[in-house]
mmCIF file of C-alpha atoms in Angstrom:
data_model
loop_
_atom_site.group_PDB
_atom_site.id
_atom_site.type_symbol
_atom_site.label_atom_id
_atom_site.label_comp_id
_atom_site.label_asym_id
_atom_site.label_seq_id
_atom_site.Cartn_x
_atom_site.Cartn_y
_atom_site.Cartn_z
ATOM 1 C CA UNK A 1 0.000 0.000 0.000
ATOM 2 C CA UNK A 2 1.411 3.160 -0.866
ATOM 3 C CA UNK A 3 2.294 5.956 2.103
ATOM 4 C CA UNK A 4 1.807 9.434 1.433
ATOM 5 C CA UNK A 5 3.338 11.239 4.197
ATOM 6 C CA UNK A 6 2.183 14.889 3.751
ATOM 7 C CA UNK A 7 -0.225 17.883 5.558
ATOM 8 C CA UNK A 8 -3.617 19.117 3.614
ATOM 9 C CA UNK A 9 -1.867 22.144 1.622
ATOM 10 C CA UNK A 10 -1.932 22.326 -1.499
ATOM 11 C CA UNK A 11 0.643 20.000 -2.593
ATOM 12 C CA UNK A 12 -0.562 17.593 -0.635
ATOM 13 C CA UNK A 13 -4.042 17.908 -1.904
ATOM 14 C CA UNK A 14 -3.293 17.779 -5.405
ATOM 15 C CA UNK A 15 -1.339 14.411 -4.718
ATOM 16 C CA UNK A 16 -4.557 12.859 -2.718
ATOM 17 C CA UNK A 17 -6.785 13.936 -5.352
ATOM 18 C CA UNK A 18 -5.183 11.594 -8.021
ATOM 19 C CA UNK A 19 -4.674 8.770 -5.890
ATOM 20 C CA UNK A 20 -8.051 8.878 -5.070
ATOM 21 C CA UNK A 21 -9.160 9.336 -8.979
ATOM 22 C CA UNK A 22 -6.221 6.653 -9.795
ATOM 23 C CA UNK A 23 -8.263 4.124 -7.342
ATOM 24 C CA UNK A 24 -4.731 3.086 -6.165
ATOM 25 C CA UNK A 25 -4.609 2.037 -2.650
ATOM 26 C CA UNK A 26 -3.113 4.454 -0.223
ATOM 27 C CA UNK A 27 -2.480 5.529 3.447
ATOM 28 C CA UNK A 28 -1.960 9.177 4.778
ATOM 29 C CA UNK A 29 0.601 9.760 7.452
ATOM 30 C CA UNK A 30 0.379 13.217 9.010
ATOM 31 C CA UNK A 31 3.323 15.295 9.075
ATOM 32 C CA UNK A 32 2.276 18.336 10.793
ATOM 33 C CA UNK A 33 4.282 21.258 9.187
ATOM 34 C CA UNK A 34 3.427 23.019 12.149
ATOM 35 C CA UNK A 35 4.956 21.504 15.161
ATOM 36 C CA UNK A 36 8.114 20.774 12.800
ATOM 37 C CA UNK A 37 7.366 17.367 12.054
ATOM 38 C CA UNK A 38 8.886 17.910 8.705
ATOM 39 C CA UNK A 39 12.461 17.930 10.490
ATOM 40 C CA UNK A 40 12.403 14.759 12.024
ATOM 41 C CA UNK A 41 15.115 11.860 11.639
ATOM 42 C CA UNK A 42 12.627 9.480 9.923
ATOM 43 C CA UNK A 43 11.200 12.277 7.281
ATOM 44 C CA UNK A 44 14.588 13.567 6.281
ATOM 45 C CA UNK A 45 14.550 9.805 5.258
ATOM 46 C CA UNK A 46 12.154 10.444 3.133
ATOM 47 C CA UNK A 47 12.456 13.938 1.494
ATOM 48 C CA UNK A 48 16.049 15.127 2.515
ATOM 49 C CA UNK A 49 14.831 18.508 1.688
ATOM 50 C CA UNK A 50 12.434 18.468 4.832
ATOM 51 C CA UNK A 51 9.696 19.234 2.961
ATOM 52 C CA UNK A 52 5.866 17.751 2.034
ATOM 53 C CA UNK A 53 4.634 15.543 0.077
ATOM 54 C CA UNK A 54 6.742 12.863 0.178
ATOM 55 C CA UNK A 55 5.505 9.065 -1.341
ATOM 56 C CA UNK A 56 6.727 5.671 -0.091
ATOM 57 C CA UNK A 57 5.870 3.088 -2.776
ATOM 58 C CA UNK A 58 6.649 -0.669 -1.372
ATOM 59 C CA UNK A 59 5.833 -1.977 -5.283
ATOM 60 C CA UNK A 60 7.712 0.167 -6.774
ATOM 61 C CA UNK A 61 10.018 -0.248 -10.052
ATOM 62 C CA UNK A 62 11.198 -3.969 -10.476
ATOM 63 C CA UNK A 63 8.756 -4.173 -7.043
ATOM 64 C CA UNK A 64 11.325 -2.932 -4.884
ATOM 65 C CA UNK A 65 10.488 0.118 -2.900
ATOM 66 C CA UNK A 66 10.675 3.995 -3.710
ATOM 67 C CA UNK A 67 10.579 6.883 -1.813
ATOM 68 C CA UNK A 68 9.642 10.192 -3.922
ATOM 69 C CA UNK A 69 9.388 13.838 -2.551
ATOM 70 C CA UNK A 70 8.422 16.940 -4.605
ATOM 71 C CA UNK A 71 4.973 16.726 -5.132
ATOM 72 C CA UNK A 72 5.310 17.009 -9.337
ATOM 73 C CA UNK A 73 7.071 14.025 -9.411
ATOM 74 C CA UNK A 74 5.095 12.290 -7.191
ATOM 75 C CA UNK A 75 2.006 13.141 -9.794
ATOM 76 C CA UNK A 76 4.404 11.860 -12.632
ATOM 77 C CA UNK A 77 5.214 8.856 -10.982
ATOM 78 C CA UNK A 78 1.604 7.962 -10.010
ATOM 79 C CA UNK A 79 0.039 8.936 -13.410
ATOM 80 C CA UNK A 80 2.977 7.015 -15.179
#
């Protein structure tokens, strides 16, 4: 199941929106921008540049795993 670990602004939004129209299976986990959450060890992990959206596919490419941050790649990815 894919992890989108993000906060409802816009980018995050506009990344929900398609995996909901995509029908693709999918899990929020809240990073909340405003108590810093964005800064911690496990989302630098993630998105290096501290910032939200950031995707976790398990099935990714070759069905190993991929971790994607920048919400415009994220909607490339997906729509791809």
């Amino acid at each position: 199941m894919i992890e989108l670990h993000s906060y409802p602004t816009a980018n995050g939004l506009k990344v929900m929106v398609l995996l909901e129209e995509l029908g693709l299976a999918w899990r929020h986990v809240d990073v909340n921008i405003r108590l810093g959450e964005q800064f911690t060890a496990a989302h630098l992990r993630l998105s290096p540049n501290n910032k939200i959206p950031a995707l976790v596919d398990p099935d990714g490419p070759g069905g190993r795993p991929i971790a994607l941050m920048e919400s415009n790649a994220i909607l490339v990815y997906l729509a791809e």
